[in-house]
mmCIF file of C-alpha atoms and ligand atoms in Angstrom:
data_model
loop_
_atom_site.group_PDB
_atom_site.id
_atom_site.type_symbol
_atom_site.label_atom_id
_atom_site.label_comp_id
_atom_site.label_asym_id
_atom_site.label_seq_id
_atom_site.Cartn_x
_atom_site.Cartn_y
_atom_site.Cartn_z
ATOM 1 C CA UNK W 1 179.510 139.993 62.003
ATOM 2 C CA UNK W 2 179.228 138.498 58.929
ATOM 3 C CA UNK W 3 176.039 136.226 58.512
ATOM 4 C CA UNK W 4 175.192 133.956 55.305
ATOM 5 C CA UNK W 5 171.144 133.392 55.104
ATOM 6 C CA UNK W 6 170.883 130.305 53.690
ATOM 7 C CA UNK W 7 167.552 130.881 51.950
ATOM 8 C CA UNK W 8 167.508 134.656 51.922
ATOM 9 C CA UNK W 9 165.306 135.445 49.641
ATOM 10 C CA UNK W 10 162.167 133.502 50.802
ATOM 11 C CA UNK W 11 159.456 134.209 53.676
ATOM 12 C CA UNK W 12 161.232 134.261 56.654
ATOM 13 C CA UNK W 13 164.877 134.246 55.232
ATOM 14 C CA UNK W 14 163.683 137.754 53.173
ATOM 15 C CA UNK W 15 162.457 139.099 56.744
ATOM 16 C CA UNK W 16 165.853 137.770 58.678
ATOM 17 C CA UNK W 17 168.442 139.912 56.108
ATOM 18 C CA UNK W 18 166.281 143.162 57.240
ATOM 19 C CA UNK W 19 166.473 142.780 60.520
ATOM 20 C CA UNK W 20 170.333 141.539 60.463
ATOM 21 C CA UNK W 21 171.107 144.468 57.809
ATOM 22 C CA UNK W 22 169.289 146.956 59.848
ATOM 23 C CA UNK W 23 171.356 146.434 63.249
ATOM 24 C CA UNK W 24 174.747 146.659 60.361
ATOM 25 C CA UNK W 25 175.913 143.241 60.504
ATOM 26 C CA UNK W 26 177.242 142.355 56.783
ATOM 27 C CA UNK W 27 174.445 139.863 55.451
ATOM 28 C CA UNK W 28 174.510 137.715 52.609
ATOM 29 C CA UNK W 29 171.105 136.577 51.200
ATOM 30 C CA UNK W 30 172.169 133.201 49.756
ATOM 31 C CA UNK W 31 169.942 131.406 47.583
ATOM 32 C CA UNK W 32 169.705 129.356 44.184
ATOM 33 C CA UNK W 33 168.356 132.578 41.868
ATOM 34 C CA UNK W 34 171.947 133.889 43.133
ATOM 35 C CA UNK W 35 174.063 131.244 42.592
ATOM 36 C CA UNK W 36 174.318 129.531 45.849
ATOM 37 C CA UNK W 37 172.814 125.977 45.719
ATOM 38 C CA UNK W 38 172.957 124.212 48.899
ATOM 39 C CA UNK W 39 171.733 120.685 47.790
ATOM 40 C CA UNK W 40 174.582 120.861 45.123
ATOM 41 C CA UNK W 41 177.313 122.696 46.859
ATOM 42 C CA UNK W 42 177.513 125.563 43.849
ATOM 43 C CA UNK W 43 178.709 128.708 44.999
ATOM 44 C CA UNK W 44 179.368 128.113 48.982
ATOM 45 C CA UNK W 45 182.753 128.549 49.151
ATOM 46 C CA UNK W 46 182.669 131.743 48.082
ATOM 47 C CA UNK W 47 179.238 132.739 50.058
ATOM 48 C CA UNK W 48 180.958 131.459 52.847
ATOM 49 C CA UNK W 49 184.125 132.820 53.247
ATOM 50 C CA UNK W 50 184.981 135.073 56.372
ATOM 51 C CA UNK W 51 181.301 134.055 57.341
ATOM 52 C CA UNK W 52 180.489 134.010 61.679
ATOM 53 C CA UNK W 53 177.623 132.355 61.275
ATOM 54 C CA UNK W 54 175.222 130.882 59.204
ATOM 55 C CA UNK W 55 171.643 130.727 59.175
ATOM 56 C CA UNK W 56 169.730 127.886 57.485
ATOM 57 C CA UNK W 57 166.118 128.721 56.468
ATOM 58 C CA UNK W 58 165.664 127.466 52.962
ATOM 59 C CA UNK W 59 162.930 125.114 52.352
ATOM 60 C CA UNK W 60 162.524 122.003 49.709
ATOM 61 C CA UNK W 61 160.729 123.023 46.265
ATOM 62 C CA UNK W 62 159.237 119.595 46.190
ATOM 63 C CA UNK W 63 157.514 118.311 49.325
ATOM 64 C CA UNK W 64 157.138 114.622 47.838
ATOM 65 C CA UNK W 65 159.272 112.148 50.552
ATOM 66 C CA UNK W 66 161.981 111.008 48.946
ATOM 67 C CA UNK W 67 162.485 115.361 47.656
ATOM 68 C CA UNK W 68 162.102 116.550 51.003
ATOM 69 C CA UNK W 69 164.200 114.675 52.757
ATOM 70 C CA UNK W 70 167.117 114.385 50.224
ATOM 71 C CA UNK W 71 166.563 118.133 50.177
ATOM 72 C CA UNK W 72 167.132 119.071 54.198
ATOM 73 C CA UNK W 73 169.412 115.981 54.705
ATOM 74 C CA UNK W 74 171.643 116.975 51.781
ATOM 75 C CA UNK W 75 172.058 120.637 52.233
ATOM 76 C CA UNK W 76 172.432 120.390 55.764
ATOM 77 C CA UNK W 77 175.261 117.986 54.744
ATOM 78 C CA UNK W 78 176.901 120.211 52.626
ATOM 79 C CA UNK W 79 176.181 123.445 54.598
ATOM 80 C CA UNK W 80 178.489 121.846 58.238
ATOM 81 C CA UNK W 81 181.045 120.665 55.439
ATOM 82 C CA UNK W 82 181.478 124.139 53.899
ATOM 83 C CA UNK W 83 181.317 125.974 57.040
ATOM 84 C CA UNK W 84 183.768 123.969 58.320
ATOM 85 C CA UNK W 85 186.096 124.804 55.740
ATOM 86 C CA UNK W 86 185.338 128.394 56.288
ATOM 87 C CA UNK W 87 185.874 128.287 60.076
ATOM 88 C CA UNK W 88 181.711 129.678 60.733
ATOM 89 C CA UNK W 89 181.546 129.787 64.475
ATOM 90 C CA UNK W 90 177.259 129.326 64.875
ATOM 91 C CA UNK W 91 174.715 127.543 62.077
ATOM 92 C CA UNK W 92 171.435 127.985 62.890
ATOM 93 C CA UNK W 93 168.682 126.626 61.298
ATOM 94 C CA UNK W 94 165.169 126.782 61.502
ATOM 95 C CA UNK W 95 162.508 123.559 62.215
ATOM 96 C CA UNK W 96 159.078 122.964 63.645
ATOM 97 C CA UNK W 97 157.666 122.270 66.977
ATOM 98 C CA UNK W 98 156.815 118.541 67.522
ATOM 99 C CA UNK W 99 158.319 117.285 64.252
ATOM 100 C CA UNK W 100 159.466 113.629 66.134
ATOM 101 C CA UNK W 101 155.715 113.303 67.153
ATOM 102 C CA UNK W 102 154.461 112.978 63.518
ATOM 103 C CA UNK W 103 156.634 110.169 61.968
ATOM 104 C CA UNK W 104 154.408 109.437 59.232
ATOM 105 C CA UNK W 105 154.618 112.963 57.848
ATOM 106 C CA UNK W 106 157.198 112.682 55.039
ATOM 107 C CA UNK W 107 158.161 116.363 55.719
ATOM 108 C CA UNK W 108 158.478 116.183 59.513
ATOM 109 C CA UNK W 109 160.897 113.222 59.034
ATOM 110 C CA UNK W 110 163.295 115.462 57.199
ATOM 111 C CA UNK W 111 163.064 118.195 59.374
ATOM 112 C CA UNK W 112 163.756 115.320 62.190
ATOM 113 C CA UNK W 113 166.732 114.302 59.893
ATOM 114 C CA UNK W 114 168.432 117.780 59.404
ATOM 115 C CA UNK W 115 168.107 118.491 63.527
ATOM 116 C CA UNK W 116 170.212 115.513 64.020
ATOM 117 C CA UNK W 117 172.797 116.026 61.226
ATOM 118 C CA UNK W 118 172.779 119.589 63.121
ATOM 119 C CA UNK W 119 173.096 118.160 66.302
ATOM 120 C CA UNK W 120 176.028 115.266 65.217
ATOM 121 C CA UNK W 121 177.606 118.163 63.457
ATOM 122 C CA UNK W 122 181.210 119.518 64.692
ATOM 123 C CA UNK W 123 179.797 123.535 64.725
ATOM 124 C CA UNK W 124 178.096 124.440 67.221
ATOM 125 C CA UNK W 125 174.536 125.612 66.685
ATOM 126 C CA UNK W 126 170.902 126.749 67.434
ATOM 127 C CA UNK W 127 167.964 125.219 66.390
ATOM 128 C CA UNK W 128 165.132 127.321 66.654
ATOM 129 C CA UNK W 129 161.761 125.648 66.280
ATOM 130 C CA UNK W 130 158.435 127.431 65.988
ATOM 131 C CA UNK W 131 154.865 126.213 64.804
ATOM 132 C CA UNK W 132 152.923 126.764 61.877
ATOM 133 C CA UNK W 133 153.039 129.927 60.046
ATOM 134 C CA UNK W 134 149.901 132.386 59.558
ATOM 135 C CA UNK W 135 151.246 132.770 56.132
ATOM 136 C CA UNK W 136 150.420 129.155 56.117
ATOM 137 C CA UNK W 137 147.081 128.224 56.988
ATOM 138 C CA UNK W 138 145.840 128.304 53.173
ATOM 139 C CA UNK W 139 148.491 126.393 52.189
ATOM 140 C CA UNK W 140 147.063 123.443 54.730
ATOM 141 C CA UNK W 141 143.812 123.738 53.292
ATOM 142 C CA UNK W 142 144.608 123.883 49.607
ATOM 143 C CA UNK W 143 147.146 120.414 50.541
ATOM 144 C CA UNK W 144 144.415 118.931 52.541
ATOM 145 C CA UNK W 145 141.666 117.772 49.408
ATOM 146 C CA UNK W 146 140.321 114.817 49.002
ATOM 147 C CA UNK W 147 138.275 113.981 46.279
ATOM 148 C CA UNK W 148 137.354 117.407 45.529
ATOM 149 C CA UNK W 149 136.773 118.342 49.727
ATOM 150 C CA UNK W 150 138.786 119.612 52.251
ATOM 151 C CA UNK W 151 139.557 117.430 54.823
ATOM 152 C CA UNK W 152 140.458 119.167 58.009
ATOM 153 C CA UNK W 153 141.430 117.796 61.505
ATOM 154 C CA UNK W 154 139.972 120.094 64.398
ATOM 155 C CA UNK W 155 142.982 118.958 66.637
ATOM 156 C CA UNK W 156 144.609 122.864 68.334
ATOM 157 C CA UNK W 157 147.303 124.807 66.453
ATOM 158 C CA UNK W 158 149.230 127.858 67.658
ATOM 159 C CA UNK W 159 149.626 129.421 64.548
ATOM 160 C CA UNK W 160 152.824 132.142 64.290
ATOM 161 C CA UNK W 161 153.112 135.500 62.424
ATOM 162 C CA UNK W 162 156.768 135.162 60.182
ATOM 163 C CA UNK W 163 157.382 138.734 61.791
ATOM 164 C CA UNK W 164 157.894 137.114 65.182
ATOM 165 C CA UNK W 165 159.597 133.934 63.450
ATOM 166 C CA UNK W 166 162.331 135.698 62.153
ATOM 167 C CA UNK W 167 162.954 138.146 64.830
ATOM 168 C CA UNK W 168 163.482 134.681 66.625
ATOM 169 C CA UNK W 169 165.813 133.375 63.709
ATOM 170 C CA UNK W 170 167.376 136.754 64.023
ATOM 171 C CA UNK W 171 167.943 137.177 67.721
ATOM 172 C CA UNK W 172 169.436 133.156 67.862
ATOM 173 C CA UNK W 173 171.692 134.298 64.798
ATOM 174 C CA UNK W 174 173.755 137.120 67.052
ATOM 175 C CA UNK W 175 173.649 135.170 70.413
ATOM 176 C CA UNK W 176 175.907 132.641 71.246
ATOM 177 C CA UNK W 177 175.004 129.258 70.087
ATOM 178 C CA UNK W 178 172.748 127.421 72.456
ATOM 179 C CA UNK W 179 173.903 123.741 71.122
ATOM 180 C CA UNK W 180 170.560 122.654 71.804
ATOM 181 C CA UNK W 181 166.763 124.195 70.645
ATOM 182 C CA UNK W 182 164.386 126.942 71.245
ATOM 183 C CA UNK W 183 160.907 127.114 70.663
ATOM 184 C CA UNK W 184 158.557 129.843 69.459
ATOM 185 C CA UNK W 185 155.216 129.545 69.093
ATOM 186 C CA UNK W 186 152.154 132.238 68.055
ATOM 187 C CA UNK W 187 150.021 133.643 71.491
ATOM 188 C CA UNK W 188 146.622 132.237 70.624
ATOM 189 C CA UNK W 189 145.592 128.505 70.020
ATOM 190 C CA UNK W 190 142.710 127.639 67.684
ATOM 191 C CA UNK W 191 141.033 124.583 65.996
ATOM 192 C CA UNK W 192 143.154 124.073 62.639
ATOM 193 C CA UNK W 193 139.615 123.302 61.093
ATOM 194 C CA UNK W 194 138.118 126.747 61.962
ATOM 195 C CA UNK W 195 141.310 128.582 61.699
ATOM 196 C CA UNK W 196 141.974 127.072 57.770
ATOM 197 C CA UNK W 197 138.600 127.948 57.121
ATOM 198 C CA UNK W 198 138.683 131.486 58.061
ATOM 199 C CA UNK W 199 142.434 131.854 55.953
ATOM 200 C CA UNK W 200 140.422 130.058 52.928
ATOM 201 C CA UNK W 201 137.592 132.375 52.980
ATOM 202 C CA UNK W 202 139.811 135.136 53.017
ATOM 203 C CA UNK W 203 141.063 133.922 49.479
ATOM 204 C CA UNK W 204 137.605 133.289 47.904
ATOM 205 C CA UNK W 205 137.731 129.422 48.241
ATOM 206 C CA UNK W 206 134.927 128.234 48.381
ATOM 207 C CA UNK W 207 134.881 124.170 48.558
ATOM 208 C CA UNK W 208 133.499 122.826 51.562
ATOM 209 C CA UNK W 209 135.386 122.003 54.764
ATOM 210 C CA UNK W 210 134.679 118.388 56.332
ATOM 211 C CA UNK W 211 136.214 118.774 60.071
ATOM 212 C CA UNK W 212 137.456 114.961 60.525
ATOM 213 C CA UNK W 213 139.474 113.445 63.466
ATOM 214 C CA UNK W 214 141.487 111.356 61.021
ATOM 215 C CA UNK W 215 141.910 113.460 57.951
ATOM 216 C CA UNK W 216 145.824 113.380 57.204
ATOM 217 C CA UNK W 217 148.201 116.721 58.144
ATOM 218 C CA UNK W 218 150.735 116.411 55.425
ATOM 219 C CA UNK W 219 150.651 112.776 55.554
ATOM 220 C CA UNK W 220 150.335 112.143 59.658
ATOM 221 C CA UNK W 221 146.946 112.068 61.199
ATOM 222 C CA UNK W 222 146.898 114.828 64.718
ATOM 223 C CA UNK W 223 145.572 115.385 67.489
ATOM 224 C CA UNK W 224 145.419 118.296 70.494
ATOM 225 C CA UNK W 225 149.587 118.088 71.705
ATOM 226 C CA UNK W 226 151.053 117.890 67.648
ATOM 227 C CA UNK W 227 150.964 121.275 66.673
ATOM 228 C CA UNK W 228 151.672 123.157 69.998
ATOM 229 C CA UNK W 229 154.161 123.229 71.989
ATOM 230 C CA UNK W 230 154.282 121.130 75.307
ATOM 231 C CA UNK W 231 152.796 122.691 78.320
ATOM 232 C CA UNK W 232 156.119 122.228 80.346
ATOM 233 C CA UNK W 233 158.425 123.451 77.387
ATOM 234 C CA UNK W 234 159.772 126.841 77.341
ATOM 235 C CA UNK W 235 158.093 128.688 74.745
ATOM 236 C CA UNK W 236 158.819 132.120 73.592
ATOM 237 C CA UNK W 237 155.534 133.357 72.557
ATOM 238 C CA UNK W 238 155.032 135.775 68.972
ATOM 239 C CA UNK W 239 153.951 139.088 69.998
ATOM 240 C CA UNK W 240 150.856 139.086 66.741
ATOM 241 C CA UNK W 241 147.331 137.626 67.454
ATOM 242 C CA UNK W 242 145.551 136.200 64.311
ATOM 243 C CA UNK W 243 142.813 139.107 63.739
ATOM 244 C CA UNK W 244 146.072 141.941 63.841
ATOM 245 C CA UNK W 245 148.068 139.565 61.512
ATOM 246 C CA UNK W 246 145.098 139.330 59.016
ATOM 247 C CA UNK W 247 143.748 143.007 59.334
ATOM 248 C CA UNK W 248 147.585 143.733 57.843
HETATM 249 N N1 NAP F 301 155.617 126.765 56.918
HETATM 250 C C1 NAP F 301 155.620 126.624 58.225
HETATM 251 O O1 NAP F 301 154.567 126.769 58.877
HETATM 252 C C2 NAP F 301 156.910 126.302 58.962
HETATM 253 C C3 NAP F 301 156.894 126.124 60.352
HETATM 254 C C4 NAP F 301 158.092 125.927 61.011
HETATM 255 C C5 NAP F 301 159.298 125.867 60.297
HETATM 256 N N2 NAP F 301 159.296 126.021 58.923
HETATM 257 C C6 NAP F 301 160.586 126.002 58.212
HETATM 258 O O2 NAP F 301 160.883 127.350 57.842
HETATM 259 C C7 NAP F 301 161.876 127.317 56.811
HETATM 260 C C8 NAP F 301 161.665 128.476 55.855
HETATM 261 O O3 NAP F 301 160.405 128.380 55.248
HETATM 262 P P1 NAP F 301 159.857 129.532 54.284
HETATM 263 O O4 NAP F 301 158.380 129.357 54.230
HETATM 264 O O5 NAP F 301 160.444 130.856 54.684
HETATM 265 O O6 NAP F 301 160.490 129.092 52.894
HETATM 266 P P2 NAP F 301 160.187 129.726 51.429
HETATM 267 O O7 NAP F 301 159.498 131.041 51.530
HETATM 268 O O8 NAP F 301 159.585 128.638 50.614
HETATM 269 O O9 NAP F 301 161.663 130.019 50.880
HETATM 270 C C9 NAP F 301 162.506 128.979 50.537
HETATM 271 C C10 NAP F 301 163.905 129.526 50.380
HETATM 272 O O10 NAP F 301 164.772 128.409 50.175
HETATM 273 C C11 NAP F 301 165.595 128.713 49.085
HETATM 274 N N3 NAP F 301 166.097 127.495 48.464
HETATM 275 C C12 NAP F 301 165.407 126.590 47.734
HETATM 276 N N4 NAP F 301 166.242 125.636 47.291
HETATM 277 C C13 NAP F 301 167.474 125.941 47.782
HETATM 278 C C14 NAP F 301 168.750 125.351 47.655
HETATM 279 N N5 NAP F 301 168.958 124.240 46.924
HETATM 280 N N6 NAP F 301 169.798 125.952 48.250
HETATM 281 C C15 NAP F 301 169.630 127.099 48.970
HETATM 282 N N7 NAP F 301 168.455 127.705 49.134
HETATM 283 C C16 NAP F 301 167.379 127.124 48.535
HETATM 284 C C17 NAP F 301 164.721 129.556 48.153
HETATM 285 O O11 NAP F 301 165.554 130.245 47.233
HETATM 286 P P3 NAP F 301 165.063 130.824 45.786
HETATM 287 O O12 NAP F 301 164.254 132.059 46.107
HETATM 288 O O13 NAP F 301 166.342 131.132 45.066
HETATM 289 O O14 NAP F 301 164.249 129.720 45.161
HETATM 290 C C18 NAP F 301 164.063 130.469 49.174
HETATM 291 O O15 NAP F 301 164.946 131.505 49.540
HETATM 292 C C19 NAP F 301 161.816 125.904 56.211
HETATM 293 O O16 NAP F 301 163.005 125.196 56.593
HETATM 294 C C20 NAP F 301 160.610 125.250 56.893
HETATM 295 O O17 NAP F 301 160.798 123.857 57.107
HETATM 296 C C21 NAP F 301 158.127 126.254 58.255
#
């Protein structure tokens, strides 16, 4: 098949164009540095022709509201337009567990916004949505200061190595679409306070942690169901436990 990674040069999208390359599909790792701008439509056509599916897992440079959500709702836009022209059978496109529970989190909102272009779209799809990435967990910390701390919520997260992630993103990208979601989520829950922590020490930070019920998760306060996955829902668990993840 012929699969166009919409992003393919960045964590997960990088990690999706091995494993697709390696089982000898023909991938295309589409991104801005090559010419393919999905926000402004430059160079889709052509990264889209003869394309069976395409895989959405770019991500907004700017996280400020108004960015983010121009961002995912106007490539998605542009992305269902040009693979309509191109007759792309499957888009699939990555999002995050529990992004309609945190409404006051600029970011979530978009994410919330592209699932339903996705979902009012005319190709069928797969959304895949998983929960935090390991990769991530300094990146909460270092956007979580306030006046010179870090404010932390100690609500449960279920963090996820990007390995399993894209073997997901992969696995959704050769099945048939699902027209609906699936979720993946990491094997081990922590508190995000204690598991930011341990990520920051690992890079040397060394400001102090306040653990606070209301400090702000990108802009949406948390508690113990927003970052995992509901009990009932059927969750495919990532194979990598936190101590394995950071020992590599
Ligand atoms: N972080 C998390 O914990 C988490 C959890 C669940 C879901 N997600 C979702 O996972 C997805 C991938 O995240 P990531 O961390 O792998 O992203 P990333 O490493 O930041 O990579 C972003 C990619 O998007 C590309 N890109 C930027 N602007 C673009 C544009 N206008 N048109 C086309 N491509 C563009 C970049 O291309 P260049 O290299 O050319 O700049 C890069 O390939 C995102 O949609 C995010 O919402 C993240």
């Amino acid at each position: 098949m012929k699969i166009v990674i919409i992003g393919g040069t960045g964590l997960i999208g990088s990690k999706v164009v091995a494993i697709l390359s390696g089982k000898g599909h023909a991938v295309i790792a589409a991104s801005p540095k090559g010419g393919v701008n999905a926000v402004t439509g430059e160079g889709l056509e052509d990264a889209l022709a003869g394309a069976d599916v395409v895989v959405d897992v770019a991500n907004s440079p700017s996280w400020a509201d108004d960015d983010v959500m121009a961002f995912f709702t106007g490539s998605s836009r542009n992305l269902l337009a040009a693979e309509s022209q191109a007759g792309v059978k499957h888009h699939v496109a990555l999002s995050i567990v529990n992004a309609e529970r945190m409404p006051n989190s600029g970011y979530m909102r978009a994410k919330v916004a592209q699932e339903n272009i996705i979902k009012d779209g005319r190709i069928p799809y797969t959304i895949v949505r998983a929960t935090q990435f390991m990769e991530f967990m300094a990146g909460i910390g270092q956007g979580s200061v306030v006046e010179g701390a870090i404010r932390l919520s100690p609500a449960l997260i279920q963090p996820i190595a990007s390995d399993d992630v894209a073997a997901a993103v992969a696995e959704a990208a050769i099945a048939a679409p699902l027209n609906g979601t699936v979720e993946v989520a990491g094997p081990e829950q922590f508190r995000l306070d204690l598991i930011v922590g341990r990520a920051l020490a690992a890079i040397g930070e060394t400001r102090a942690i306040v653990t606070d019920p209301k400090a702000l998760y990108f802009g949406t306060e948390l508690d113990d169901t927003s970052l995992v996955p509901a009990s009932n829902s059927k969750v495919r668990l990532g194979k990598l436990r936190y101590d394995d993840w950071q020992r590599q």
